[in-house]
């Protein structure tokens, strides 16, 4: 009986850890990405957070924590809302702040290989 309980706890723990790795947390999915993109101060704060040039809000910390993995996996673990936000931010930076996008690419995708693949997948 004790062995069954121990095995059950181990299996449950492994399942929880695995499930957490399958997707990014969605607790900040209700953030209005459009409002951030239209507010220069807020956008710059998030950019500074990603570039480790300034303080991060809790939302910024969460973004920074998963940003590199999201780039490398083309947002594979993103929720649909996160994928939509990812596309919006990329498009905005590409059109409005190409110098910022260039810096972020240099930091997170210096070879450019992930961008090519992600453009195909997120189109």
Coordinates of C-alpha atoms in Angstrom, one line a residue:
X1 CA 0.0 0.0 0.0
X2 CA 2.8 2.4 0.9
X3 CA 4.6 1.6 -2.3
X4 CA 1.4 2.4 -4.3
X5 CA 1.1 5.8 -2.6
X6 CA 4.8 6.7 -3.1
X7 CA 4.6 5.7 -6.8
X8 CA 1.4 7.7 -7.2
X9 CA 3.0 10.8 -5.7
X10 CA 6.0 10.4 -7.9
X11 CA 3.9 10.0 -11.1
X12 CA 1.8 13.0 -10.1
X13 CA 4.9 15.1 -9.5
X14 CA 6.4 14.2 -12.8
X15 CA 3.1 14.9 -14.6
X16 CA 2.8 18.4 -13.0
X17 CA 6.4 19.3 -13.9
X18 CA 5.9 18.0 -17.5
X19 CA 2.7 19.9 -17.9
X20 CA 4.3 23.1 -16.7
X21 CA 7.0 22.7 -19.3
X22 CA 4.5 22.3 -22.2
X23 CA 3.3 25.9 -22.1
X24 CA 4.2 29.3 -20.7
X25 CA 2.2 30.7 -17.8
X26 CA -0.9 32.5 -19.0
X27 CA -1.5 34.7 -15.9
X28 CA -0.5 37.8 -17.9
X29 CA -2.4 36.9 -21.1
X30 CA -4.9 39.7 -20.5
X31 CA -2.4 42.4 -20.8
X32 CA -3.4 44.9 -23.6
X33 CA -0.5 44.6 -26.0
X34 CA -1.9 47.3 -28.2
X35 CA -1.9 49.7 -25.2
X36 CA 1.8 48.9 -24.5
X37 CA 2.8 49.4 -28.1
X38 CA 1.0 52.7 -28.3
X39 CA 2.7 54.0 -25.1
X40 CA 6.3 54.8 -25.8
X41 CA 7.3 54.9 -22.1
X42 CA 5.8 51.5 -21.3
X43 CA 7.2 49.9 -24.5
X44 CA 10.7 51.3 -23.7
X45 CA 10.4 49.9 -20.1
X46 CA 9.8 46.4 -21.5
X47 CA 12.6 46.7 -24.0
X48 CA 15.0 47.9 -21.3
X49 CA 13.9 44.9 -19.2
X50 CA 14.6 42.5 -22.1
X51 CA 18.0 44.1 -22.8
X52 CA 18.8 44.1 -19.0
X53 CA 19.2 47.9 -19.0
X54 CA 16.4 48.7 -16.6
X55 CA 14.1 47.4 -13.9
X56 CA 11.4 44.8 -14.8
X57 CA 7.8 44.7 -13.8
X58 CA 6.5 41.3 -12.8
X59 CA 5.1 41.0 -16.3
X60 CA 8.5 42.0 -17.8
X61 CA 10.2 39.4 -15.6
X62 CA 7.9 36.8 -16.9
X63 CA 8.5 37.9 -20.5
X64 CA 12.3 38.0 -20.0
X65 CA 12.2 34.5 -18.4
X66 CA 10.6 32.9 -21.5
X67 CA 11.6 35.2 -24.3
X68 CA 14.7 33.4 -25.5
X69 CA 13.0 30.0 -25.4
X70 CA 10.0 31.5 -27.3
X71 CA 12.4 32.8 -30.0
X72 CA 14.2 29.5 -30.3
X73 CA 11.0 27.4 -30.5
X74 CA 9.0 29.9 -32.5
X75 CA 6.6 30.4 -29.6
X76 CA 5.8 26.6 -29.6
X77 CA 4.8 26.8 -25.9
X78 CA 2.8 30.0 -26.3
X79 CA -0.9 30.2 -25.9
X80 CA -2.9 31.5 -28.9
X81 CA -3.1 34.9 -27.2
X82 CA 0.7 34.9 -26.6
X83 CA 1.3 34.0 -30.2
X84 CA -0.9 36.9 -31.3
X85 CA 1.0 39.3 -29.0
X86 CA 4.3 37.9 -30.3
X87 CA 3.3 38.7 -33.9
X88 CA 2.0 42.2 -33.0
X89 CA 5.1 43.1 -31.1
X90 CA 7.4 41.8 -33.8
X91 CA 5.4 43.6 -36.6
X92 CA 5.4 46.8 -34.6
X93 CA 9.1 46.7 -33.9
X94 CA 9.8 45.9 -37.5
X95 CA 7.9 48.9 -38.7
X96 CA 8.3 51.5 -35.9
X97 CA 11.5 50.6 -34.1
X98 CA 13.8 48.6 -36.5
X99 CA 16.9 49.6 -34.4
X100 CA 15.4 48.0 -31.3
X101 CA 14.5 44.9 -33.3
X102 CA 18.0 44.7 -34.6
X103 CA 19.4 44.8 -31.0
X104 CA 17.0 42.2 -29.8
X105 CA 17.9 40.0 -32.8
X106 CA 21.6 40.4 -32.0
X107 CA 21.0 39.4 -28.4
X108 CA 18.5 36.5 -28.9
X109 CA 19.0 35.3 -32.5
X110 CA 22.4 36.5 -33.7
X111 CA 22.6 34.0 -36.6
X112 CA 19.0 34.9 -37.8
X113 CA 18.2 31.2 -38.1
X114 CA 15.2 31.3 -35.7
X115 CA 13.7 34.3 -37.4
X116 CA 13.5 32.6 -40.8
X117 CA 11.8 29.5 -39.3
X118 CA 9.5 31.6 -37.1
X119 CA 8.3 33.7 -40.0
X120 CA 7.2 30.6 -41.8
X121 CA 5.4 29.1 -38.8
X122 CA 3.8 32.3 -37.5
X123 CA 2.7 33.6 -40.9

